[in-house]
Every structure is written in structure tokens, then in C-alpha cells.
Short mmCIF file of C-alpha atoms in Angstrom, two decimals:
data_model
loop_
_atom_site.label_atom_id
_atom_site.label_comp_id
_atom_site.label_asym_id
_atom_site.label_seq_id
_atom_site.Cartn_x
_atom_site.Cartn_y
_atom_site.Cartn_z
CA UNK A 1451 -139.50 97.26 37.27
CA UNK A 1452 -136.19 98.48 36.01
CA UNK A 1453 -135.92 101.11 33.24
CA UNK A 1454 -132.94 101.86 31.17
CA UNK A 1455 -132.84 104.32 28.21
CA UNK A 1456 -130.75 104.69 24.95
CA UNK A 1457 -129.68 108.11 24.42
CA UNK A 1458 -128.15 107.25 21.23
CA UNK A 1459 -131.33 106.12 19.77
CA UNK A 1460 -133.45 108.58 21.05
CA UNK A 1461 -135.12 111.12 18.65
CA UNK A 1462 -136.36 113.84 20.98
CA UNK A 1463 -140.11 113.31 20.52
CA UNK A 1464 -140.63 113.88 24.10
CA UNK A 1465 -143.73 111.19 23.93
CA UNK A 1466 -142.19 109.70 26.99
CA UNK A 1467 -142.51 112.62 29.08
CA UNK A 1468 -146.12 112.95 27.99
CA UNK A 1469 -146.76 109.29 29.15
CA UNK A 1470 -144.80 109.41 32.31
CA UNK A 1471 -143.81 112.76 33.58
CA UNK A 1472 -142.33 111.32 36.93
CA UNK A 1473 -139.89 109.03 35.36
CA UNK A 1474 -138.71 110.84 32.04
CA UNK A 1475 -137.74 114.35 31.19
CA UNK A 1476 -136.00 115.87 28.14
CA UNK A 1477 -132.62 117.87 28.00
CA UNK A 1478 -133.25 121.66 27.76
CA UNK A 1479 -130.70 121.92 25.02
CA UNK A 1480 -131.40 119.16 22.57
CA UNK A 1481 -134.63 117.29 24.00
CA UNK A 1482 -132.80 114.03 24.45
CA UNK A 1483 -134.32 111.74 27.15
CA UNK A 1484 -133.19 112.03 30.75
CA UNK A 1485 -134.27 109.19 33.00
CA UNK A 1486 -135.36 110.59 36.47
CA UNK A 1487 -136.10 107.09 37.95
CA UNK A 1488 -134.61 104.12 36.94
CA UNK A 1489 -136.82 102.23 39.41
CA UNK A 1490 -140.05 103.27 39.27
CA UNK A 1491 -142.89 102.75 41.82
CA UNK A 1492 -145.40 100.15 41.01
CA UNK A 1493 -148.29 102.78 40.72
CA UNK A 1494 -146.29 104.24 37.84
CA UNK A 1495 -145.67 100.80 35.83
CA UNK A 1496 -148.54 101.41 33.64
CA UNK A 1497 -147.41 104.74 32.29
CA UNK A 1498 -143.78 103.70 31.79
CA UNK A 1499 -145.13 100.64 29.88
CA UNK A 1500 -146.90 103.11 27.58
CA UNK A 1501 -143.91 105.58 27.29
CA UNK A 1502 -141.88 102.47 26.16
CA UNK A 1503 -144.67 101.65 23.83
CA UNK A 1504 -145.09 104.99 22.30
CA UNK A 1505 -141.44 105.81 22.06
CA UNK A 1506 -140.96 106.28 18.25
CA UNK A 1507 -137.15 105.32 18.34
CA UNK A 1508 -137.73 102.37 20.83
CA UNK A 1509 -135.19 103.86 23.27
CA UNK A 1510 -136.82 102.63 26.37
CA UNK A 1511 -136.18 99.04 27.71
CA UNK A 1512 -138.12 97.83 30.62
CA UNK A 1513 -137.23 94.80 32.75
CA UNK A 1514 -140.16 93.78 34.79
CA UNK B 481 -175.97 95.30 23.70
CA UNK B 482 -173.30 94.35 21.24
CA UNK B 483 -171.57 90.98 22.44
CA UNK B 484 -167.79 91.44 21.63
CA UNK B 485 -165.79 88.03 21.23
CA UNK B 486 -162.12 88.42 21.51
CA UNK B 487 -160.49 86.50 18.53
CA UNK B 488 -158.49 83.44 19.40
CA UNK B 489 -156.07 83.98 16.59
CA UNK B 490 -154.57 87.03 15.10
CA UNK B 491 -152.48 87.50 11.74
CA UNK B 492 -150.54 90.76 11.33
CA UNK B 493 -149.36 90.79 7.46
CA UNK B 494 -146.40 92.96 7.61
CA UNK B 495 -143.42 93.03 9.92
CA UNK B 496 -142.16 96.58 10.16
CA UNK B 497 -143.06 99.44 12.87
CA UNK B 498 -146.95 99.02 12.31
CA UNK B 499 -147.10 95.33 12.22
CA UNK B 500 -144.88 94.76 15.08
CA UNK B 501 -146.30 97.68 17.27
CA UNK B 502 -149.87 95.95 16.87
CA UNK B 503 -148.42 92.55 17.99
CA UNK B 504 -147.00 94.20 21.06
CA UNK B 505 -150.09 96.43 21.77
CA UNK B 506 -152.20 93.07 21.54
CA UNK B 507 -150.12 91.38 24.26
CA UNK B 508 -149.72 94.44 26.40
CA UNK B 509 -153.35 94.91 26.37
CA UNK B 510 -153.79 91.35 27.52
CA UNK B 511 -154.42 89.42 24.28
CA UNK B 512 -153.44 85.75 24.98
CA UNK B 513 -154.38 83.96 21.86
CA UNK B 514 -152.55 82.89 18.90
CA UNK B 515 -150.55 85.50 17.17
CA UNK B 516 -148.69 85.42 13.81
CA UNK B 517 -146.53 88.03 12.11
CA UNK B 518 -145.82 87.73 8.57
CA UNK B 519 -143.11 89.81 6.96
CA UNK B 520 -141.98 90.16 3.16
CA UNK B 521 -138.34 90.59 3.97
CA UNK B 522 -135.96 88.18 5.68
CA UNK B 523 -134.50 90.70 8.07
CA UNK B 524 -135.86 90.78 11.51
CA UNK B 525 -138.15 93.86 12.30
CA UNK B 526 -136.39 97.17 11.75
CA UNK B 527 -136.91 100.75 11.76
CA UNK B 528 -137.04 103.07 8.82
CA UNK B 529 -136.43 106.50 9.83
CA UNK B 530 -132.71 105.70 10.73
CA UNK B 531 -132.23 104.32 6.91
CA UNK B 532 -131.79 107.69 5.44
CA UNK B 533 -129.74 109.09 8.27
CA UNK B 534 -127.54 106.75 10.79
CA UNK B 535 -127.47 103.83 8.36
CA UNK B 536 -126.99 105.47 5.20
CA UNK B 537 -124.20 107.80 6.49
CA UNK B 538 -122.59 104.73 8.37
CA UNK B 539 -122.93 106.25 11.88
CA UNK B 540 -125.06 103.11 12.72
CA UNK B 541 -124.20 99.35 11.73
CA UNK B 542 -127.34 98.19 10.01
CA UNK B 543 -128.25 96.14 12.81
CA UNK B 544 -128.96 98.95 15.12
CA UNK B 545 -132.01 99.80 13.15
CA UNK B 546 -133.51 96.56 14.27
CA UNK B 547 -136.76 97.35 16.05
CA UNK B 548 -136.36 94.91 19.10
CA UNK B 549 -133.81 92.38 20.39
CA UNK B 550 -134.09 88.78 19.61
CA UNK B 551 -134.98 88.17 23.25
CA UNK B 552 -138.04 90.77 23.09
CA UNK B 553 -139.29 89.22 19.93
CA UNK B 554 -139.08 85.79 21.69
CA UNK B 555 -140.88 86.94 24.66
CA UNK B 556 -144.04 88.17 22.34
CA UNK B 557 -144.86 84.58 21.86
CA UNK B 558 -145.58 85.32 18.36
CA UNK B 559 -144.88 83.17 15.30
CA UNK B 560 -142.52 85.13 13.11
CA UNK B 561 -142.75 84.10 9.30
CA UNK B 562 -140.05 86.23 7.47
CA UNK B 563 -139.13 86.33 3.84
CA UNK B 564 -142.44 85.30 2.57
CA UNK B 565 -144.71 88.09 0.99
CA UNK B 566 -148.45 87.84 1.29
CA UNK B 567 -149.82 87.35 -2.22
CA UNK B 568 -153.79 87.10 -1.62
CA UNK B 569 -156.35 87.56 0.89
CA UNK B 570 -159.74 85.72 1.11
CA UNK B 571 -161.91 88.17 3.22
CA UNK B 572 -164.61 86.15 4.10
CA UNK B 573 -162.37 83.19 5.21
CA UNK B 574 -159.81 85.51 6.65
CA UNK B 575 -157.00 83.69 5.00
CA UNK B 576 -153.75 85.02 3.76
CA UNK B 577 -151.90 83.31 0.90
CA UNK B 578 -148.12 83.78 0.46
CA UNK B 579 -145.48 83.48 -2.15
CA UNK B 580 -144.13 80.29 -0.81
CA UNK B 581 -147.63 78.76 -0.62
CA UNK B 582 -148.59 78.94 2.82
CA UNK B 583 -152.13 79.45 3.60
CA UNK B 584 -152.61 81.43 7.12
CA UNK B 585 -155.89 81.68 8.61
CA UNK B 586 -157.22 83.87 11.60
CA UNK B 587 -160.02 85.19 13.29
CA UNK B 588 -158.68 88.73 12.72
CA UNK B 589 -156.08 89.92 9.98
CA UNK B 590 -154.11 93.35 10.28
CA UNK B 591 -152.85 94.67 7.06
CA UNK B 592 -149.66 96.49 7.72
CA UNK B 593 -147.95 96.14 4.26
CA UNK B 594 -146.74 99.71 4.18
CA UNK B 595 -145.53 101.44 1.10
CA UNK B 596 -143.32 100.70 -2.08
CA UNK B 597 -141.14 103.40 -3.47
CA UNK B 598 -142.30 105.01 -6.87
CA UNK B 599 -139.51 104.61 -9.63
CA UNK B 600 -138.86 106.55 -12.61
CA UNK B 601 -139.62 104.90 -16.20
CA UNK B 602 -136.50 103.28 -17.40
CA UNK B 603 -134.91 102.80 -13.95
CA UNK B 604 -135.30 99.01 -13.33
CA UNK B 605 -131.85 97.40 -13.85
CA UNK B 606 -129.98 100.57 -14.34
CA UNK B 607 -126.77 100.64 -12.44
CA UNK B 608 -126.37 103.64 -10.23
CA UNK B 609 -130.06 104.26 -9.69
CA UNK B 610 -131.80 103.87 -6.45
CA UNK B 611 -134.58 104.12 -4.00
CA UNK B 612 -134.70 103.97 -0.35
CA UNK B 613 -137.06 102.05 1.33
CA UNK B 614 -135.81 99.15 2.99
CA UNK B 615 -132.60 98.16 4.80
CA UNK B 616 -131.04 96.37 1.85
CA UNK B 617 -131.86 99.68 -0.29
CA UNK B 618 -129.92 101.75 2.30
CA UNK B 619 -126.81 99.52 2.43
CA UNK B 620 -126.61 99.40 -1.35
CA UNK B 621 -127.04 102.95 -1.68
CA UNK B 622 -124.29 103.58 0.77
CA UNK B 623 -121.79 101.46 -1.25
CA UNK B 624 -122.55 103.58 -4.42
CA UNK B 625 -122.28 106.89 -2.57
CA UNK B 626 -118.69 105.67 -0.86
CA UNK B 627 -117.45 105.15 -4.50
CA UNK B 628 -118.98 108.24 -6.10
CA UNK B 629 -118.36 111.98 -6.30
CA UNK B 630 -121.65 113.54 -7.59
CA UNK B 631 -125.08 112.54 -6.70
CA UNK B 632 -128.45 113.61 -7.77
CA UNK B 633 -131.64 113.41 -5.48
CA UNK B 634 -134.76 113.41 -7.38
CA UNK B 635 -137.54 114.45 -5.00
CA UNK B 636 -137.92 117.16 -2.74
CA UNK B 637 -139.94 115.82 -0.05
CA UNK B 638 -138.98 114.46 3.49
CA UNK B 639 -136.95 111.39 2.10
CA UNK B 640 -135.22 113.09 -0.48
CA UNK B 641 -134.34 116.27 1.41
CA UNK B 642 -132.67 113.86 4.36
CA UNK B 643 -130.91 111.61 1.70
CA UNK B 644 -129.44 114.94 0.21
CA UNK B 645 -128.31 116.11 3.56
CA UNK B 646 -126.91 112.70 4.47
CA UNK B 647 -124.99 112.38 0.94
CA UNK B 648 -123.67 115.96 1.41
CA UNK B 649 -122.62 115.36 4.84
CA UNK B 650 -120.70 112.07 3.40
CA UNK B 651 -118.57 114.57 1.17
CA UNK B 652 -120.19 113.99 -2.05
CA UNK B 653 -121.21 116.84 -4.50
CA UNK B 654 -125.22 116.67 -4.17
CA UNK B 655 -127.90 118.35 -6.43
CA UNK B 656 -131.63 118.26 -5.22
CA UNK B 657 -134.06 118.26 -7.80
CA UNK B 658 -137.71 118.62 -7.41
CA UNK B 659 -140.97 120.47 -8.50
CA UNK B 660 -141.64 122.41 -5.50
CA UNK B 661 -140.01 125.99 -4.57
CA UNK B 662 -138.23 124.85 -1.46
CA UNK B 663 -137.54 121.47 -0.09
CA UNK B 664 -140.52 119.93 1.85
CA UNK B 665 -142.68 123.00 1.01
CA UNK B 666 -146.01 120.87 1.30
CA UNK B 667 -145.05 119.49 4.69
CA UNK B 668 -143.33 122.53 6.30
CA UNK B 669 -145.37 125.30 4.46
CA UNK B 670 -143.75 128.35 2.95
CA UNK B 671 -141.85 130.01 6.11
CA UNK B 672 -140.05 126.76 7.46
CA UNK B 673 -139.43 125.41 3.69
CA UNK B 674 -137.41 128.72 2.94
CA UNK B 675 -135.32 128.13 6.15
CA UNK B 676 -134.63 124.53 5.03
CA UNK B 677 -133.83 125.64 1.51
CA UNK B 678 -131.22 128.12 3.02
CA UNK B 679 -129.86 125.47 5.26
CA UNK B 680 -129.18 123.09 2.38
CA UNK B 681 -127.86 125.80 0.34
CA UNK B 682 -125.38 126.86 2.95
CA UNK B 683 -124.08 123.34 3.65
CA UNK B 684 -123.55 123.16 -0.46
CA UNK B 685 -126.26 121.26 -1.60
CA UNK B 686 -126.96 122.61 -5.19
CA UNK B 687 -130.79 123.19 -5.36
CA UNK B 688 -132.55 122.69 -8.61
CA UNK B 689 -136.24 123.30 -7.58
CA UNK B 690 -139.06 124.21 -9.40
CA UNK B 691 -138.31 122.15 -12.34
CA UNK B 692 -139.41 118.41 -12.90
CA UNK B 693 -137.08 115.71 -14.03
CA UNK B 694 -137.79 114.56 -17.50
CA UNK B 695 -135.64 111.50 -17.92
CA UNK B 696 -132.74 109.39 -16.64
CA UNK B 697 -129.56 109.78 -18.70
CA UNK B 698 -127.77 106.60 -19.57
CA UNK B 699 -124.72 105.05 -21.13
CA UNK B 700 -123.86 101.40 -21.26
CA UNK B 701 -126.21 100.48 -18.63
CA UNK B 702 -125.40 102.94 -16.05
CA UNK B 703 -127.04 106.20 -15.35
CA UNK B 704 -124.94 109.32 -16.01
CA UNK B 705 -127.50 111.88 -14.34
CA UNK B 706 -130.65 113.28 -15.04
CA UNK B 707 -132.27 115.74 -17.41
CA UNK B 708 -134.60 118.31 -16.21
CA UNK B 709 -137.43 119.56 -18.42
CA UNK B 710 -135.88 122.68 -18.75
CA UNK B 711 -133.40 120.58 -20.90
CA UNK B 712 -130.59 121.33 -18.21
CA UNK B 713 -128.61 117.99 -17.75
CA UNK B 714 -127.27 117.17 -14.13
CA UNK B 715 -124.42 114.88 -14.22
CA UNK B 716 -124.05 112.27 -11.58
CA UNK B 717 -122.69 108.65 -10.83
CA UNK B 718 -125.40 108.10 -8.52
CA UNK B 719 -129.30 108.95 -8.75
CA UNK B 720 -131.57 108.72 -5.92
CA UNK B 721 -135.25 108.42 -6.89
CA UNK B 722 -137.22 109.58 -3.69
CA UNK B 723 -140.42 111.27 -5.13
CA UNK B 724 -143.03 109.38 -3.03
CA UNK B 725 -144.14 105.89 -2.19
CA UNK B 726 -147.57 104.12 -3.09
CA UNK B 727 -149.24 101.88 -0.43
CA UNK B 728 -148.50 98.21 -1.14
CA UNK B 729 -152.09 96.82 -1.86
CA UNK B 730 -151.63 95.10 -5.11
CA UNK B 731 -151.84 91.62 -3.25
CA UNK B 732 -155.28 92.68 -2.24
CA UNK B 733 -156.54 93.38 -5.62
CA UNK B 734 -159.61 91.33 -6.21
CA UNK B 735 -160.15 90.82 -2.46
CA UNK B 736 -163.34 92.77 -2.43
CA UNK B 737 -161.72 95.40 -0.11
CA UNK B 738 -162.02 98.94 -1.14
CA UNK B 739 -158.37 100.13 -2.43
CA UNK B 740 -158.19 104.09 -2.90
CA UNK B 741 -154.68 105.42 -2.26
CA UNK B 742 -154.55 102.56 0.40
CA UNK B 743 -156.86 100.24 2.29
CA UNK B 744 -160.10 102.16 3.04
CA UNK B 745 -161.21 101.80 6.60
CA UNK B 746 -163.90 103.20 8.91
CA UNK B 747 -163.09 105.37 11.82
CA UNK B 748 -161.94 102.31 13.65
CA UNK B 749 -159.24 101.32 11.13
CA UNK B 750 -161.63 98.29 10.00
CA UNK B 751 -161.52 97.61 6.44
CA UNK B 752 -163.88 94.56 6.54
CA UNK B 753 -165.51 92.29 9.23
CA UNK B 754 -162.19 91.15 11.10
CA UNK B 755 -159.84 92.81 8.64
CA UNK B 756 -157.99 95.95 10.01
CA UNK B 757 -155.11 98.12 8.52
CA UNK B 758 -152.46 99.96 10.35
CA UNK B 759 -149.67 102.21 9.32
CA UNK B 760 -148.73 103.66 6.16
CA UNK B 761 -150.96 101.57 4.10
CA UNK B 762 -154.32 102.39 6.00
CA UNK B 763 -156.86 105.34 4.87
CA UNK B 764 -159.24 105.68 7.75
CA UNK B 765 -161.85 108.36 8.49
CA UNK B 766 -160.43 110.60 11.08
CA UNK B 767 -163.70 111.44 12.83
CA UNK B 768 -162.13 114.72 14.44
CA UNK B 769 -161.10 116.36 10.91
CA UNK B 770 -164.19 114.80 9.18
CA UNK B 771 -161.96 113.33 6.33
CA UNK B 772 -160.25 110.15 5.18
CA UNK B 773 -156.72 110.50 5.89
CA UNK B 774 -153.60 108.23 5.37
CA UNK B 775 -150.52 109.23 7.59
CA UNK B 776 -146.73 108.19 6.46
CA UNK B 777 -145.08 108.73 9.62
CA UNK B 778 -143.44 106.72 12.26
CA UNK B 779 -145.33 107.93 15.20
CA UNK B 780 -148.65 107.42 13.32
CA UNK B 781 -147.50 103.53 12.99
CA UNK B 782 -147.03 103.21 16.91
CA UNK B 783 -150.31 105.10 17.82
CA UNK B 784 -152.61 103.65 15.17
CA UNK B 785 -151.42 100.34 16.14
CA UNK B 786 -152.30 100.82 19.81
CA UNK B 787 -155.78 101.77 18.52
CA UNK B 788 -156.20 98.97 16.22
CA UNK B 789 -155.03 96.55 18.97
CA UNK B 790 -157.67 97.81 21.42
CA UNK B 791 -160.32 97.86 18.67
CA UNK B 792 -159.62 94.02 17.90
CA UNK B 793 -160.16 93.56 21.50
CA UNK B 794 -163.44 94.90 21.46
CA UNK B 795 -163.06 98.60 22.28
CA UNK B 796 -164.67 100.05 19.13
CA UNK B 797 -162.87 103.67 19.48
CA UNK B 798 -162.47 105.75 16.52
CA UNK B 799 -158.71 106.59 16.10
CA UNK B 800 -158.50 110.44 16.36
CA UNK B 801 -154.66 111.41 16.49
CA UNK B 802 -153.20 114.72 16.24
CA UNK B 803 -150.36 114.16 13.40
CA UNK B 804 -146.72 114.54 14.24
CA UNK B 805 -143.45 114.07 12.43
CA UNK B 806 -139.99 115.09 12.44
CA UNK B 807 -136.92 115.30 10.43
CA UNK B 808 -133.35 115.48 10.70
CA UNK B 809 -131.21 117.22 8.12
CA UNK B 810 -127.67 118.65 8.86
CA UNK B 811 -127.71 120.06 12.46
CA UNK B 812 -131.66 120.78 12.23
CA UNK B 813 -134.04 118.79 14.21
CA UNK B 814 -137.52 119.82 12.92
CA UNK B 815 -140.64 118.54 14.70
CA UNK B 816 -144.30 119.35 13.56
CA UNK B 817 -147.36 118.54 15.74
CA UNK B 818 -150.89 119.22 13.88
CA UNK B 819 -150.59 120.91 10.58
CA UNK B 820 -149.35 123.82 8.83
CA UNK B 821 -151.79 125.32 6.47
CA UNK B 822 -150.10 127.58 3.72
CA UNK B 823 -152.25 130.46 4.66
CA UNK B 824 -151.79 130.33 8.54
CA UNK B 825 -150.31 133.28 10.71
CA UNK B 826 -146.87 132.26 11.69
CA UNK B 827 -145.89 133.32 15.36
CA UNK B 828 -142.49 132.73 16.89
CA UNK B 829 -143.07 132.10 20.63
CA UNK B 830 -139.72 130.62 21.67
CA UNK B 831 -136.30 131.33 20.63
CA UNK B 832 -135.32 132.91 17.44
CA UNK B 833 -135.17 132.14 13.80
CA UNK B 834 -131.94 133.88 13.38
CA UNK B 835 -130.40 131.48 16.00
CA UNK B 836 -132.05 128.54 14.10
CA UNK B 837 -133.50 127.39 17.41
CA UNK B 838 -137.29 128.22 17.83
CA UNK B 839 -140.98 127.44 18.32
CA UNK B 840 -143.51 128.63 15.96
CA UNK B 841 -147.26 128.46 16.46
CA UNK B 842 -149.45 128.33 13.32
CA UNK B 843 -152.98 129.97 13.88
CA UNK B 844 -155.79 130.07 11.46
CA UNK B 845 -158.84 131.61 12.19
CA UNK B 846 -157.71 132.55 15.74
CA UNK B 847 -157.00 129.08 16.70
CA UNK B 848 -153.76 127.08 17.01
CA UNK B 849 -153.62 124.37 14.37
CA UNK B 850 -149.86 123.67 14.48
CA UNK B 851 -146.59 123.59 16.43
CA UNK B 852 -143.37 123.72 14.42
CA UNK B 853 -140.20 123.25 16.31
CA UNK B 854 -136.57 123.92 15.05
CA UNK B 855 -133.83 122.58 17.31
CA UNK B 856 -136.05 122.90 20.24
CA UNK B 857 -137.52 119.51 20.97
CA UNK B 858 -138.44 120.02 24.90
CA UNK B 859 -140.12 123.41 24.26
CA UNK B 860 -141.77 122.11 21.12
CA UNK B 861 -143.47 119.38 23.08
CA UNK B 862 -144.58 121.95 25.95
CA UNK B 863 -146.09 124.06 23.23
CA UNK B 864 -148.10 120.87 21.66
CA UNK B 865 -150.83 121.71 24.68
CA UNK B 866 -151.62 124.89 22.85
CA UNK B 867 -152.98 123.15 19.78
CA UNK B 868 -156.77 123.50 19.59
CA UNK B 869 -157.31 119.84 18.33
CA UNK B 870 -160.89 120.61 17.33
CA UNK B 871 -159.82 123.01 14.89
CA UNK B 872 -157.13 121.09 13.02
CA UNK B 873 -158.03 120.82 9.23
CA UNK B 874 -156.13 118.93 6.92
CA UNK B 875 -156.33 117.99 3.16
CA UNK B 876 -157.17 114.28 2.39
CA UNK B 877 -153.99 112.42 1.56
CA UNK B 878 -150.85 111.34 2.78
CA UNK B 879 -148.07 113.47 4.74
CA UNK B 880 -144.89 112.22 5.54
#
């Protein structure tokens, strides 16, 4: 799985972090998404899919 | 034992965030049957929050508001029928009729037709008067704003406040008019609404609050401004009417579904056997709050879509979200989890209001029922866990 993020689209809701804490974080100053792991391991794949699904800005793109 | 059968076909009526998210959630949750998405507009599914901000200001090209690229839509393996509004539903036959004469039947029908902007009497056909609901509205409003020097925004809710901020940032002389004492007072409560009022005033937005609009002023088929009930006239070349929206349910009149401020659903968002509703149009029973609720916000569209998809596939689980919304105005990003009752105790727990960067907890009877963040998104999320989700009580009706 390959993950990319679109920081211009991100609205800093932080829902991705709630869904997949090991893959996403937020910048302290403005809450914009930070990608911690662009190639997450298989056991996190469902969490990452969930993160992409709940992102209200659809700023997370997954290539399986 | 209840035997649940997975439907062989699902029809989603509405191709915006809630409708598309439902289709995506169905596929994600393993549904492999026939899937049809019916949209009233010609545009590929697009997102609405950017319309009053990035699209209106011109920071984004309109296409950037598109929800998914074409390839992702193709990968959904759904039939996408666009530009053909639904005009009727036969509940027993689960068949939707469309404006072009199509008749679409499915084992499960999902109603996701969203909202339509409310308008002022005499507004139709009057040049210079706008509502903002769709992509075409945003582009048409932008065109008029670029050619104008003065705009009046009628409506002091989320949308009106955002449009006023964007139009002001585009360099126009902007007046924000509405019945409340401060912008978004209903959504933010008195404390944060006052701060928002200050923010607008500092940025040069003229506030004419606490007075209702009596009528549009016109000359030669164009608007020339608005007249308040106080008699004051606010001259403008562009008037934006943003005082709320109504659920799009007229196509369901006579269907037998209960329509009261939206499509009335049970706790699982089911309106009738095999008929579901999702997003802005759905009014369902929130079991946690013990009340009927309809939420007009972006995150609800996605969360409710996932819940409805699961229930279509047999989960039968009540939908009990913690409401969340955000707004971006000038340099402020305001995020709200839970509810902000007018009589709540407000406690600043991170940052400081003077810095315009803080997180506030809202407490009622010793329990935390709301979190409001102002330019502190990460800290706001971290504070969300302090919400007592059992204690959140909210009035019936929509929030934005």
C-alpha cells in the first residue's frame, strides 16, 4: 500500500490521526496532516483505508 | 433469529458527499452487487465546503472541488447517471422516476438529495442576487463579485459569515446583515460568536446585526441593495441570500415517507423497508441524545454514509455520532466537537483568546459537552477525548 496526502486540500480535522495514529500526524502550528509512513505495513492497511474514508477533505490517496 | 439478506442492487439518489460516500462505503465494506448513483447536476461529484472559500475566492480552480478523480470513480464500478434529477419514488416497488423519464429499481434505495437554498421573495430572475449551494452558483457569484464594489450578505449563519469573509478578502466593501446579535451565534454560542464578530469588524466587514431584512431594493431588473426592517437601506451591486437551506424532499411528496424537516428515519437511518436516508436530508433518531436530529455538516455526510452502508448490508446498528463542524473565516479556523449550550461554563484549557489561538471546553452540570478550537486544530483533536458523550444534549433541528 502506498499513501499520498494533499496538504492543500487538508482541513486539519485530524480524523486521519484518530483512525491511524502510526501513519498520520498533525503539524502543531496549524493542524495540517503530516504523513509518518508512506508505505504502511499490512496490519495497518484497514486503519489507513478508514482514515482515507473519513477525511472530510478527501486529502488522502491510497494506491493498493 | 433475523435472517438478513444482502441486496442485489443499490440505488443512491444524490451524487454529492453523502451519496458518493455511501457508494464508496458499500464497496469498502464488501458489497459486490449492482450500484447506481443518480445525480441532479451535470458535474462529476464535488465537495461543497470549498465553494464559499477556495472556489469563491479563486484560490482553487472549480475542478479542484471535485470529490474524486475520474479513475477513482471508475474503480467504484458504479453506474453514474448525472444531470437527471429524481422526480418520484415508489416506496413499495423501490423504484425512482427521473426528470428524463428513467425508471430505476433497486433492492435498496438511499436518499441523499441534500439541501436547497432558501430565497427571498422577489429574488427569482433579479440580476445581482445570488444564493450559494452548488458549483455553478459559486462561479456565477464570483463573476459578479469581481465586477462589483459593494456586496450585502443576508444571513449570519456559517455560510453567510464565510461568504462575507471571502468577499471582503477579495477587496469588496461588504455588509453582513442578519437577525442575531453576532455572526453564527446559534452555532457558536455567545462567547465565540463575539470573537467572530470582532474578527469581521477588524477586517472591515460592516455588521448590521439584530435586524431582519425587509425586502430587496430593485431598479430595472437589478438589485440595488436591501432594506432592513428598521428602514435602513444597504446599497450594493451584489446581494447574497444565505439564510438557510431546506431539505430537498419535494420529489418525495405523496410517496408515503414521513417528511418533516427532512426524511424521517429510525435510529438506523431507515425511512422505510429498503429505503434509507443519509446526509443533510436525513432526520433520524439519535439514540444517544434521545432526540430526532438532522445535521448539515460535511463530516456527518461521510460518517452517516458509512453507518448507512453497514446497515444496508445487515448490521442494524444505530447511528450515534458526536457532531463536528468547522469553519474557516479570514485567518481563523474554528472547530467544534459536541455541542455548545448557551448556558455552558466556558473554560480556556489551551492557548489564550487574546492570541486568537485557544481551545475551550464547554461544561454543563460538571460534564464536558463541547470542545471549541480556534486556530489550534491538533490540540482541539486531543481535547475531544474529554467529551462526555453521554452528556451531550442538543436541541432538535439542524446545525451547520
